[in-house]
mmCIF file of C-alpha atoms in Angstrom:
data_model
loop_
_atom_site.group_PDB
_atom_site.id
_atom_site.type_symbol
_atom_site.label_atom_id
_atom_site.label_comp_id
_atom_site.label_asym_id
_atom_site.label_seq_id
_atom_site.Cartn_x
_atom_site.Cartn_y
_atom_site.Cartn_z
ATOM 1 C CA UNK C 1 1.363 34.969 6.838
ATOM 2 C CA UNK C 2 1.411 33.114 10.636
ATOM 3 C CA UNK C 3 -2.027 34.692 9.776
ATOM 4 C CA UNK C 4 -3.304 33.118 6.898
ATOM 5 C CA UNK C 5 -1.961 29.457 7.332
ATOM 6 C CA UNK C 6 -3.317 29.362 10.493
ATOM 7 C CA UNK C 7 -7.146 30.504 9.126
ATOM 8 C CA UNK C 8 -6.245 27.921 6.381
ATOM 9 C CA UNK C 9 -5.445 24.880 9.371
ATOM 10 C CA UNK C 10 -8.895 26.233 11.147
ATOM 11 C CA UNK C 11 -10.655 25.984 7.545
ATOM 12 C CA UNK C 12 -9.528 21.901 7.305
ATOM 13 C CA UNK C 13 -10.602 21.505 11.090
ATOM 14 C CA UNK C 14 -13.739 22.947 10.210
ATOM 15 C CA UNK C 15 -14.050 21.122 6.523
ATOM 16 C CA UNK C 16 -13.326 17.562 8.617
ATOM 17 C CA UNK C 17 -15.522 18.702 11.477
ATOM 18 C CA UNK C 18 -18.786 19.057 8.897
ATOM 19 C CA UNK C 19 -17.922 15.929 6.878
ATOM 20 C CA UNK C 20 -17.562 12.780 8.331
ATOM 21 C CA UNK C 21 -16.258 11.698 4.789
ATOM 22 C CA UNK C 22 -13.653 14.085 4.946
ATOM 23 C CA UNK C 23 -13.372 12.735 7.907
ATOM 24 C CA UNK C 24 -13.603 8.788 7.766
ATOM 25 C CA UNK C 25 -10.800 9.153 4.506
ATOM 26 C CA UNK C 26 -8.386 10.623 5.979
ATOM 27 C CA UNK C 27 -8.281 8.650 9.831
ATOM 28 C CA UNK C 28 -8.472 5.899 7.247
ATOM 29 C CA UNK C 29 -5.147 6.526 5.356
ATOM 30 C CA UNK C 30 -3.439 7.600 8.441
ATOM 31 C CA UNK C 31 -3.971 4.481 9.359
ATOM 32 C CA UNK C 32 -2.633 2.708 6.585
ATOM 33 C CA UNK C 33 -0.078 4.797 5.993
ATOM 34 C CA UNK C 34 2.154 4.480 9.559
ATOM 35 C CA UNK C 35 2.240 1.052 8.533
ATOM 36 C CA UNK C 36 3.603 1.259 5.334
ATOM 37 C CA UNK C 37 5.959 3.644 6.758
ATOM 38 C CA UNK C 38 7.111 0.707 8.674
ATOM 39 C CA UNK C 39 6.954 -1.151 5.162
ATOM 40 C CA UNK C 40 9.292 1.259 4.140
ATOM 41 C CA UNK C 41 11.756 1.041 6.582
ATOM 42 C CA UNK C 42 11.906 -2.193 6.301
ATOM 43 C CA UNK C 43 12.925 -1.493 2.353
ATOM 44 C CA UNK C 44 14.903 0.253 3.857
ATOM 45 C CA UNK C 45 17.106 -1.196 5.076
ATOM 46 C CA UNK C 46 16.195 -4.160 2.852
ATOM 47 C CA UNK C 47 17.523 -2.993 -0.331
ATOM 48 C CA UNK C 48 19.759 0.528 0.053
ATOM 49 C CA UNK C 49 22.167 -0.084 2.764
ATOM 50 C CA UNK C 50 23.122 -3.495 2.344
ATOM 51 C CA UNK C 51 24.320 -3.559 -0.957
ATOM 52 C CA UNK C 52 26.383 -0.153 -0.799
ATOM 53 C CA UNK C 53 28.049 -0.840 2.049
ATOM 54 C CA UNK C 54 29.286 -4.406 0.796
ATOM 55 C CA UNK C 55 29.880 -3.073 -1.860
ATOM 56 C CA UNK C 56 31.905 0.498 -0.587
ATOM 57 C CA UNK C 57 33.985 -2.054 1.567
ATOM 58 C CA UNK C 58 36.002 -3.307 -1.854
ATOM 59 C CA UNK C 59 33.433 -6.611 -3.163
ATOM 60 C CA UNK C 60 32.413 -6.781 -6.379
ATOM 61 C CA UNK C 61 29.566 -6.470 -8.489
ATOM 62 C CA UNK C 62 28.118 -9.789 -8.888
ATOM 63 C CA UNK C 63 28.927 -10.788 -5.086
ATOM 64 C CA UNK C 64 27.213 -7.267 -2.989
ATOM 65 C CA UNK C 65 24.022 -8.402 -6.098
ATOM 66 C CA UNK C 66 23.302 -11.253 -4.336
ATOM 67 C CA UNK C 67 21.537 -9.821 -1.173
ATOM 68 C CA UNK C 68 18.272 -8.833 -2.446
ATOM 69 C CA UNK C 69 17.973 -12.164 -3.108
ATOM 70 C CA UNK C 70 16.468 -11.160 0.952
ATOM 71 C CA UNK C 71 14.839 -9.120 -0.716
ATOM 72 C CA UNK C 72 13.007 -11.289 -2.741
ATOM 73 C CA UNK C 73 9.668 -13.042 0.204
ATOM 74 C CA UNK C 74 8.483 -8.950 -0.420
ATOM 75 C CA UNK C 75 7.843 -10.917 -4.172
ATOM 76 C CA UNK C 76 6.362 -14.135 -3.073
ATOM 77 C CA UNK C 77 3.545 -12.718 -0.976
ATOM 78 C CA UNK C 78 1.085 -13.957 -3.732
ATOM 79 C CA UNK C 79 1.965 -17.902 -3.046
ATOM 80 C CA UNK C 80 0.563 -17.518 0.524
ATOM 81 C CA UNK C 81 -1.273 -14.662 0.025
ATOM 82 C CA UNK C 82 -4.966 -17.345 -0.240
ATOM 83 C CA UNK C 83 -4.429 -18.312 3.541
ATOM 84 C CA UNK C 84 -5.529 -14.614 4.516
ATOM 85 C CA UNK C 85 -7.811 -14.494 2.472
ATOM 86 C CA UNK C 86 -9.345 -18.338 4.113
ATOM 87 C CA UNK C 87 -8.667 -18.536 7.536
ATOM 88 C CA UNK C 88 -9.534 -15.162 9.764
ATOM 89 C CA UNK C 89 -7.016 -15.828 13.470
ATOM 90 C CA UNK C 90 -8.884 -15.879 16.054
ATOM 91 C CA UNK C 91 -8.835 -12.181 17.552
ATOM 92 C CA UNK C 92 -9.684 -8.362 16.197
ATOM 93 C CA UNK C 93 -11.196 -8.533 12.706
ATOM 94 C CA UNK C 94 -10.020 -10.954 9.324
ATOM 95 C CA UNK C 95 -7.095 -8.091 8.403
ATOM 96 C CA UNK C 96 -6.697 -6.768 12.245
ATOM 97 C CA UNK C 97 -5.133 -10.164 13.946
ATOM 98 C CA UNK C 98 -2.946 -11.244 10.872
ATOM 99 C CA UNK C 99 -2.022 -7.545 10.881
ATOM 100 C CA UNK C 100 -0.678 -7.513 14.505
ATOM 101 C CA UNK C 101 0.106 -10.920 14.659
ATOM 102 C CA UNK C 102 2.703 -10.458 11.667
ATOM 103 C CA UNK C 103 4.268 -6.601 12.937
ATOM 104 C CA UNK C 104 4.738 -8.415 16.079
ATOM 105 C CA UNK C 105 6.479 -11.346 14.788
ATOM 106 C CA UNK C 106 8.959 -8.400 13.357
ATOM 107 C CA UNK C 107 9.472 -6.669 16.459
ATOM 108 C CA UNK C 108 10.520 -9.398 18.309
ATOM 109 C CA UNK C 109 12.760 -10.373 15.694
ATOM 110 C CA UNK C 110 13.879 -7.318 15.337
ATOM 111 C CA UNK C 111 14.991 -7.357 19.239
ATOM 112 C CA UNK C 112 16.169 -10.751 18.834
ATOM 113 C CA UNK C 113 18.910 -9.311 15.529
ATOM 114 C CA UNK C 114 20.225 -6.633 18.038
ATOM 115 C CA UNK C 115 21.319 -8.952 21.371
ATOM 116 C CA UNK C 116 22.547 -11.265 19.246
ATOM 117 C CA UNK C 117 25.610 -9.350 17.053
ATOM 118 C CA UNK C 118 27.873 -11.858 17.522
ATOM 119 C CA UNK C 119 25.880 -14.111 16.185
ATOM 120 C CA UNK C 120 27.570 -16.129 12.699
ATOM 121 C CA UNK C 121 26.222 -14.979 9.173
ATOM 122 C CA UNK C 122 23.831 -17.389 8.532
ATOM 123 C CA UNK C 123 22.329 -17.409 11.611
ATOM 124 C CA UNK C 124 21.461 -13.673 11.225
ATOM 125 C CA UNK C 125 20.706 -14.469 8.001
ATOM 126 C CA UNK C 126 18.234 -16.908 8.711
ATOM 127 C CA UNK C 127 16.776 -14.557 11.818
ATOM 128 C CA UNK C 128 16.217 -11.367 8.876
ATOM 129 C CA UNK C 129 14.429 -14.343 6.565
ATOM 130 C CA UNK C 130 11.691 -14.248 9.227
ATOM 131 C CA UNK C 131 11.290 -10.873 9.512
ATOM 132 C CA UNK C 132 10.948 -9.899 6.054
ATOM 133 C CA UNK C 133 8.668 -13.338 5.416
ATOM 134 C CA UNK C 134 6.453 -11.943 8.626
ATOM 135 C CA UNK C 135 6.489 -8.191 7.643
ATOM 136 C CA UNK C 136 5.750 -9.155 3.996
ATOM 137 C CA UNK C 137 3.203 -11.375 5.290
ATOM 138 C CA UNK C 138 1.623 -8.147 6.931
ATOM 139 C CA UNK C 139 1.718 -6.092 3.649
ATOM 140 C CA UNK C 140 -0.627 -8.595 2.178
ATOM 141 C CA UNK C 141 -3.040 -8.656 4.533
ATOM 142 C CA UNK C 142 -2.927 -4.250 5.317
ATOM 143 C CA UNK C 143 -3.272 -4.616 1.423
ATOM 144 C CA UNK C 144 -6.662 -5.664 1.572
ATOM 145 C CA UNK C 145 -7.731 -3.679 4.842
ATOM 146 C CA UNK C 146 -6.748 -0.619 1.803
ATOM 147 C CA UNK C 147 -8.793 -2.862 -0.802
ATOM 148 C CA UNK C 148 -11.616 -2.322 1.832
ATOM 149 C CA UNK C 149 -12.210 0.077 2.952
ATOM 150 C CA UNK C 150 -10.592 2.466 0.806
ATOM 151 C CA UNK C 151 -13.965 4.442 -0.795
ATOM 152 C CA UNK C 152 -13.099 4.352 -4.901
ATOM 153 C CA UNK C 153 -13.004 8.307 -5.731
ATOM 154 C CA UNK C 154 -10.613 7.955 -2.576
ATOM 155 C CA UNK C 155 -8.045 5.598 -4.460
ATOM 156 C CA UNK C 156 -5.637 7.996 -6.245
ATOM 157 C CA UNK C 157 -4.866 10.100 -3.527
ATOM 158 C CA UNK C 158 -4.550 6.388 -1.572
ATOM 159 C CA UNK C 159 -1.465 5.611 -3.865
ATOM 160 C CA UNK C 160 -0.571 8.215 -3.231
ATOM 161 C CA UNK C 161 0.199 8.761 0.485
ATOM 162 C CA UNK C 162 1.264 5.495 0.426
ATOM 163 C CA UNK C 163 4.126 6.259 -1.526
ATOM 164 C CA UNK C 164 5.380 9.106 0.920
ATOM 165 C CA UNK C 165 4.994 6.570 4.047
ATOM 166 C CA UNK C 166 6.258 4.069 1.517
ATOM 167 C CA UNK C 167 9.575 7.136 0.802
ATOM 168 C CA UNK C 168 9.828 8.288 4.007
ATOM 169 C CA UNK C 169 10.429 5.041 5.800
ATOM 170 C CA UNK C 170 13.509 3.940 3.275
ATOM 171 C CA UNK C 171 15.118 7.423 3.862
ATOM 172 C CA UNK C 172 14.790 5.976 7.142
ATOM 173 C CA UNK C 173 15.233 2.404 6.850
ATOM 174 C CA UNK C 174 18.157 3.258 4.275
ATOM 175 C CA UNK C 175 19.474 6.616 4.747
ATOM 176 C CA UNK C 176 19.147 7.667 8.259
ATOM 177 C CA UNK C 177 19.057 4.354 9.554
ATOM 178 C CA UNK C 178 22.826 2.985 7.440
ATOM 179 C CA UNK C 179 24.126 6.419 7.668
ATOM 180 C CA UNK C 180 23.966 6.585 11.451
ATOM 181 C CA UNK C 181 24.764 3.115 12.107
ATOM 182 C CA UNK C 182 27.733 3.312 12.940
ATOM 183 C CA UNK C 183 27.570 5.774 15.624
ATOM 184 C CA UNK C 184 24.139 3.982 17.810
ATOM 185 C CA UNK C 185 25.784 0.841 17.420
ATOM 186 C CA UNK C 186 24.189 -2.244 16.748
ATOM 187 C CA UNK C 187 22.628 -3.438 19.691
ATOM 188 C CA UNK C 188 20.690 0.688 19.756
ATOM 189 C CA UNK C 189 19.818 0.424 15.843
ATOM 190 C CA UNK C 190 18.553 -2.764 15.804
ATOM 191 C CA UNK C 191 15.911 -1.961 19.733
ATOM 192 C CA UNK C 192 15.422 1.691 17.789
ATOM 193 C CA UNK C 193 13.982 -0.212 15.136
ATOM 194 C CA UNK C 194 11.740 -2.646 17.097
ATOM 195 C CA UNK C 195 10.255 0.191 19.034
ATOM 196 C CA UNK C 196 9.679 1.916 15.721
ATOM 197 C CA UNK C 197 7.582 -0.882 13.612
ATOM 198 C CA UNK C 198 6.225 -1.697 17.530
ATOM 199 C CA UNK C 199 4.342 2.092 17.839
ATOM 200 C CA UNK C 200 3.643 2.335 13.831
ATOM 201 C CA UNK C 201 0.905 -0.026 14.323
ATOM 202 C CA UNK C 202 -0.723 1.744 16.011
ATOM 203 C CA UNK C 203 -2.943 3.972 14.083
ATOM 204 C CA UNK C 204 -4.700 0.829 12.964
ATOM 205 C CA UNK C 205 -6.601 -0.394 15.444
ATOM 206 C CA UNK C 206 -9.005 2.957 14.924
ATOM 207 C CA UNK C 207 -9.780 1.205 11.267
ATOM 208 C CA UNK C 208 -11.211 -1.994 13.573
ATOM 209 C CA UNK C 209 -14.395 -1.248 13.391
ATOM 210 C CA UNK C 210 -14.725 -0.606 9.259
ATOM 211 C CA UNK C 211 -13.739 -3.905 8.561
ATOM 212 C CA UNK C 212 -16.573 -5.860 10.944
ATOM 213 C CA UNK C 213 -18.908 -6.921 6.905
ATOM 214 C CA UNK C 214 -21.859 -4.973 9.831
ATOM 215 C CA UNK C 215 -20.079 -1.786 8.712
ATOM 216 C CA UNK C 216 -18.535 -2.493 5.565
ATOM 217 C CA UNK C 217 -20.501 -4.385 2.399
ATOM 218 C CA UNK C 218 -17.917 -4.652 0.497
ATOM 219 C CA UNK C 219 -16.054 -6.550 3.172
ATOM 220 C CA UNK C 220 -19.629 -8.645 3.636
ATOM 221 C CA UNK C 221 -19.242 -9.276 -0.258
ATOM 222 C CA UNK C 222 -16.486 -11.305 0.136
ATOM 223 C CA UNK C 223 -16.460 -14.717 -0.526
ATOM 224 C CA UNK C 224 -12.621 -16.009 0.938
ATOM 225 C CA UNK C 225 -13.420 -19.159 1.488
ATOM 226 C CA UNK C 226 -12.515 -19.903 -2.552
ATOM 227 C CA UNK C 227 -9.683 -17.447 -2.571
ATOM 228 C CA UNK C 228 -7.548 -19.016 -5.234
ATOM 229 C CA UNK C 229 -4.012 -18.060 -7.107
ATOM 230 C CA UNK C 230 -5.746 -19.768 -10.393
ATOM 231 C CA UNK C 231 -9.245 -17.785 -10.086
ATOM 232 C CA UNK C 232 -6.941 -14.657 -11.361
ATOM 233 C CA UNK C 233 -4.757 -16.731 -14.016
ATOM 234 C CA UNK C 234 -7.802 -19.013 -15.841
ATOM 235 C CA UNK C 235 -9.471 -15.102 -16.703
ATOM 236 C CA UNK C 236 -7.788 -14.038 -19.730
ATOM 237 C CA UNK C 237 -7.564 -9.833 -19.150
ATOM 238 C CA UNK C 238 -6.040 -10.071 -15.436
ATOM 239 C CA UNK C 239 -3.334 -12.528 -17.308
ATOM 240 C CA UNK C 240 -2.063 -9.684 -19.343
ATOM 241 C CA UNK C 241 -2.508 -6.991 -16.660
ATOM 242 C CA UNK C 242 -0.474 -9.105 -14.978
ATOM 243 C CA UNK C 243 1.458 -9.607 -17.436
ATOM 244 C CA UNK C 244 1.795 -6.102 -18.839
ATOM 245 C CA UNK C 245 2.925 -4.944 -15.356
ATOM 246 C CA UNK C 246 5.565 -7.608 -14.347
ATOM 247 C CA UNK C 247 7.337 -6.931 -17.478
ATOM 248 C CA UNK C 248 6.620 -3.231 -16.299
ATOM 249 C CA UNK C 249 8.392 -3.291 -12.806
ATOM 250 C CA UNK C 250 11.384 -5.886 -14.852
ATOM 251 C CA UNK C 251 12.222 -2.478 -16.818
ATOM 252 C CA UNK C 252 11.713 -0.175 -14.941
ATOM 253 C CA UNK C 253 13.413 -1.803 -10.442
ATOM 254 C CA UNK C 254 16.462 -1.895 -11.666
ATOM 255 C CA UNK C 255 17.686 1.209 -13.166
ATOM 256 C CA UNK C 256 16.311 1.825 -9.773
ATOM 257 C CA UNK C 257 17.712 -0.695 -7.613
ATOM 258 C CA UNK C 258 22.136 -0.451 -9.039
ATOM 259 C CA UNK C 259 22.193 3.641 -9.143
ATOM 260 C CA UNK C 260 24.271 3.381 -6.121
ATOM 261 C CA UNK C 261 26.318 0.904 -7.198
ATOM 262 C CA UNK C 262 26.761 3.559 -10.280
ATOM 263 C CA UNK C 263 28.059 5.479 -8.373
ATOM 264 C CA UNK C 264 30.299 4.212 -5.280
ATOM 265 C CA UNK C 265 31.802 3.113 -9.160
ATOM 266 C CA UNK C 266 33.067 6.371 -9.980
ATOM 267 C CA UNK C 267 33.742 7.632 -6.542
ATOM 268 C CA UNK C 268 31.365 9.528 -4.745
ATOM 269 C CA UNK C 269 32.211 7.924 -0.452
ATOM 270 C CA UNK C 270 29.104 5.831 1.139
ATOM 271 C CA UNK C 271 28.682 9.235 3.093
ATOM 272 C CA UNK C 272 27.501 10.869 0.580
ATOM 273 C CA UNK C 273 25.396 8.726 -1.053
ATOM 274 C CA UNK C 274 24.110 7.574 2.550
ATOM 275 C CA UNK C 275 22.931 10.849 3.067
ATOM 276 C CA UNK C 276 21.915 12.563 0.175
ATOM 277 C CA UNK C 277 20.521 10.072 -2.048
ATOM 278 C CA UNK C 278 19.694 8.484 0.548
ATOM 279 C CA UNK C 279 17.456 11.383 2.060
ATOM 280 C CA UNK C 280 16.829 12.960 -1.075
ATOM 281 C CA UNK C 281 15.973 9.761 -2.788
ATOM 282 C CA UNK C 282 13.143 9.555 -1.140
ATOM 283 C CA UNK C 283 11.952 13.009 -0.869
ATOM 284 C CA UNK C 284 12.173 13.704 -4.378
ATOM 285 C CA UNK C 285 9.721 10.416 -3.830
ATOM 286 C CA UNK C 286 7.011 12.826 -0.864
ATOM 287 C CA UNK C 287 7.374 15.631 -4.003
ATOM 288 C CA UNK C 288 6.418 12.871 -6.307
ATOM 289 C CA UNK C 289 3.805 11.561 -4.123
ATOM 290 C CA UNK C 290 2.362 15.547 -3.759
ATOM 291 C CA UNK C 291 2.372 15.702 -7.193
ATOM 292 C CA UNK C 292 0.164 12.405 -8.860
ATOM 293 C CA UNK C 293 -2.371 13.825 -6.825
ATOM 294 C CA UNK C 294 -3.541 17.244 -8.844
ATOM 295 C CA UNK C 295 -1.606 15.478 -12.338
ATOM 296 C CA UNK C 296 -3.834 12.469 -12.503
ATOM 297 C CA UNK C 297 -6.838 15.205 -11.366
ATOM 298 C CA UNK C 298 -5.582 17.379 -13.826
ATOM 299 C CA UNK C 299 -4.210 15.729 -16.578
ATOM 300 C CA UNK C 300 -5.329 11.892 -16.034
ATOM 301 C CA UNK C 301 -3.771 8.588 -16.122
ATOM 302 C CA UNK C 302 -2.036 9.139 -19.360
ATOM 303 C CA UNK C 303 -0.491 11.775 -18.987
ATOM 304 C CA UNK C 304 0.251 11.425 -16.454
ATOM 305 C CA UNK C 305 2.359 8.050 -16.518
ATOM 306 C CA UNK C 306 4.012 10.592 -20.118
ATOM 307 C CA UNK C 307 5.436 12.749 -17.660
ATOM 308 C CA UNK C 308 6.951 10.409 -15.070
ATOM 309 C CA UNK C 309 8.115 8.926 -17.287
ATOM 310 C CA UNK C 310 9.505 11.660 -19.473
ATOM 311 C CA UNK C 311 11.527 12.489 -15.953
ATOM 312 C CA UNK C 312 12.666 8.543 -15.614
ATOM 313 C CA UNK C 313 14.407 8.458 -19.379
ATOM 314 C CA UNK C 314 16.392 12.025 -18.682
ATOM 315 C CA UNK C 315 17.037 10.555 -14.772
ATOM 316 C CA UNK C 316 18.911 7.641 -17.108
ATOM 317 C CA UNK C 317 20.301 10.401 -19.663
ATOM 318 C CA UNK C 318 22.243 11.893 -17.114
ATOM 319 C CA UNK C 319 23.259 8.766 -15.054
ATOM 320 C CA UNK C 320 24.868 7.709 -18.684
ATOM 321 C CA UNK C 321 27.247 10.586 -18.665
ATOM 322 C CA UNK C 322 27.565 11.272 -15.336
ATOM 323 C CA UNK C 323 29.166 7.875 -15.756
ATOM 324 C CA UNK C 324 31.123 8.351 -18.847
ATOM 325 C CA UNK C 325 32.875 11.842 -17.097
ATOM 326 C CA UNK C 326 32.612 10.516 -13.880
ATOM 327 C CA UNK C 327 30.651 13.849 -12.856
ATOM 328 C CA UNK C 328 29.595 13.011 -9.339
ATOM 329 C CA UNK C 329 27.134 15.758 -9.427
ATOM 330 C CA UNK C 330 24.871 15.092 -12.629
ATOM 331 C CA UNK C 331 25.131 11.232 -11.981
ATOM 332 C CA UNK C 332 23.674 11.805 -7.948
ATOM 333 C CA UNK C 333 21.254 14.057 -9.373
ATOM 334 C CA UNK C 334 20.087 11.471 -12.550
ATOM 335 C CA UNK C 335 19.671 8.736 -9.706
ATOM 336 C CA UNK C 336 17.838 11.152 -7.592
ATOM 337 C CA UNK C 337 15.528 12.041 -10.479
ATOM 338 C CA UNK C 338 15.212 8.066 -11.764
ATOM 339 C CA UNK C 339 13.342 6.410 -8.312
ATOM 340 C CA UNK C 340 11.003 10.128 -8.811
ATOM 341 C CA UNK C 341 10.416 9.231 -11.784
ATOM 342 C CA UNK C 342 9.870 5.076 -11.878
ATOM 343 C CA UNK C 343 7.541 6.528 -7.914
ATOM 344 C CA UNK C 344 5.877 8.330 -10.554
ATOM 345 C CA UNK C 345 5.018 5.267 -13.441
ATOM 346 C CA UNK C 346 4.491 3.331 -9.863
ATOM 347 C CA UNK C 347 1.665 5.869 -8.334
ATOM 348 C CA UNK C 348 -0.602 5.541 -11.076
ATOM 349 C CA UNK C 349 -0.285 1.552 -11.550
ATOM 350 C CA UNK C 350 -1.232 1.639 -7.914
ATOM 351 C CA UNK C 351 -4.633 3.445 -8.596
ATOM 352 C CA UNK C 352 -5.105 0.700 -11.332
ATOM 353 C CA UNK C 353 -4.150 -1.980 -8.478
ATOM 354 C CA UNK C 354 -6.032 -1.106 -5.705
ATOM 355 C CA UNK C 355 -9.617 -1.193 -8.379
ATOM 356 C CA UNK C 356 -9.005 -4.693 -9.783
ATOM 357 C CA UNK C 357 -8.189 -6.384 -6.309
ATOM 358 C CA UNK C 358 -11.580 -5.321 -5.011
ATOM 359 C CA UNK C 359 -13.053 -8.537 -5.811
ATOM 360 C CA UNK C 360 -14.930 -11.378 -3.824
ATOM 361 C CA UNK C 361 -10.244 -11.849 -2.505
ATOM 362 C CA UNK C 362 -8.111 -8.955 -1.776
ATOM 363 C CA UNK C 363 -4.931 -9.710 -0.365
ATOM 364 C CA UNK C 364 -4.450 -12.657 -3.007
ATOM 365 C CA UNK C 365 -5.735 -10.818 -6.065
ATOM 366 C CA UNK C 366 -3.286 -7.905 -4.480
ATOM 367 C CA UNK C 367 -0.668 -9.159 -3.738
ATOM 368 C CA UNK C 368 -0.893 -11.108 -7.801
ATOM 369 C CA UNK C 369 -0.598 -7.896 -8.590
ATOM 370 C CA UNK C 370 2.031 -7.215 -7.012
ATOM 371 C CA UNK C 371 4.120 -10.229 -5.105
ATOM 372 C CA UNK C 372 4.407 -11.553 -8.990
ATOM 373 C CA UNK C 373 6.062 -8.699 -10.328
ATOM 374 C CA UNK C 374 7.691 -7.620 -7.379
ATOM 375 C CA UNK C 375 9.951 -10.871 -7.824
ATOM 376 C CA UNK C 376 10.729 -10.899 -11.198
ATOM 377 C CA UNK C 377 11.759 -6.845 -10.907
ATOM 378 C CA UNK C 378 14.094 -8.661 -8.253
ATOM 379 C CA UNK C 379 15.730 -11.563 -9.871
ATOM 380 C CA UNK C 380 16.172 -9.266 -12.873
ATOM 381 C CA UNK C 381 18.043 -6.731 -10.918
ATOM 382 C CA UNK C 382 19.687 -9.411 -9.250
ATOM 383 C CA UNK C 383 20.319 -10.760 -12.674
ATOM 384 C CA UNK C 384 21.115 -7.411 -14.730
ATOM 385 C CA UNK C 385 23.670 -7.184 -11.215
ATOM 386 C CA UNK C 386 26.034 -10.146 -13.479
ATOM 387 C CA UNK C 387 25.485 -8.204 -16.677
ATOM 388 C CA UNK C 388 27.312 -4.511 -15.781
ATOM 389 C CA UNK C 389 30.523 -6.071 -15.556
ATOM 390 C CA UNK C 390 29.808 -7.308 -18.042
ATOM 391 C CA UNK C 391 29.316 -4.464 -20.446
ATOM 392 C CA UNK C 392 29.654 -0.620 -18.427
ATOM 393 C CA UNK C 393 27.206 1.224 -16.697
ATOM 394 C CA UNK C 394 26.887 3.449 -19.487
ATOM 395 C CA UNK C 395 25.506 0.653 -22.060
ATOM 396 C CA UNK C 396 23.375 -0.708 -19.571
ATOM 397 C CA UNK C 397 21.967 2.764 -18.808
ATOM 398 C CA UNK C 398 21.571 3.556 -22.669
ATOM 399 C CA UNK C 399 19.900 0.113 -23.022
ATOM 400 C CA UNK C 400 17.494 0.832 -20.094
ATOM 401 C CA UNK C 401 16.122 4.006 -21.909
ATOM 402 C CA UNK C 402 15.004 1.921 -24.442
ATOM 403 C CA UNK C 403 13.873 -0.721 -22.851
ATOM 404 C CA UNK C 404 11.465 1.997 -20.890
ATOM 405 C CA UNK C 405 10.555 3.789 -24.028
ATOM 406 C CA UNK C 406 9.501 0.513 -24.940
ATOM 407 C CA UNK C 407 7.264 -0.143 -21.948
ATOM 408 C CA UNK C 408 5.906 3.498 -22.046
ATOM 409 C CA UNK C 409 4.015 1.958 -24.935
ATOM 410 C CA UNK C 410 2.579 -1.689 -23.405
ATOM 411 C CA UNK C 411 1.388 0.205 -20.661
ATOM 412 C CA UNK C 412 -0.518 3.231 -22.629
ATOM 413 C CA UNK C 413 -3.642 1.042 -22.986
ATOM 414 C CA UNK C 414 -3.660 -1.484 -19.649
ATOM 415 C CA UNK C 415 -3.139 2.026 -18.208
ATOM 416 C CA UNK C 416 -5.836 3.722 -20.545
ATOM 417 C CA UNK C 417 -8.613 1.043 -19.829
ATOM 418 C CA UNK C 418 -11.202 2.326 -16.925
ATOM 419 C CA UNK C 419 -12.176 -1.303 -15.586
#
């Protein structure tokens, strides 16, 4: 077995040596996904950890739900994305200048937080908001770089590996980071996070030449001086894409974002939620990213989406059953599976978004597709947290299953297009 594995590894290395396109695309994905890991870490801390800790401390669901507002900058990036397309910073390249600057600001902000444990909650919230804005802005430039340097035949692989990178980051931020913060202490935990984000910046610097119009025709065709969100909104086809994508996200993400609160309500210990859901959830997304590549290749985007939608539907039934009968195991399995199902659907959507954004204003278009849908889904998650106490988790998941069923029909035409 070891000999066979060694031969496979040597064969892959030989293929990369004699296939420049494979070597270049592998280098591109490595550089991009290193930063997506860091992005996932920050998202995991904001989205997966704090609401759960607050709920475990006895704070009601509605109050805990307001912490998701810290997630809003991720959904508002479309407001300043045209600036990223229009302005080039006076160092590195058009995209890398923004990436390095914003990641550096985030690292500095986290280091400041590490040495201010006793600061007021308002001050810490302001620092946290600034860090999230910097990371979100870095993500705009990173996505624009991805649109420009990823070749069309690698888009499905890129969207799947992006999910894998985000899953690893979410596992670190929403699982390991939260579970170990009490052991390591405030200062050490945040300094480790700052160091990790700094380290993950290094691989993308090797892509500088690919972000140069002298070597990349797609960069040369950019007309970023007139980048505008209204350019996208004026086109009926693009508006319809954006509308359907936003509706889909508003249905999917509340079903994923609130499941840990449900587990607290049925008595699952906070440690189990942090280690089991916080770890197995992202691991299930890693499996999804690996499975989605051959699925999309051999079954196509539409059939692949139906497979993941079926998984999400079964997961909702499991969570409703687990809540109704206070069955911890079934509820946890459902909480993990819903993340895998929704992630699979989003990989397929992301594959389309890369192609949709390959125009003259990639940062603006990509941020609009991701940001507006993310903004809408964040508000819907906050609203859902206010609604759950008025009904119950069983009815919430039943309504979610019906909405998911309707969403699939809405997306069939959008995903089936060849544009």
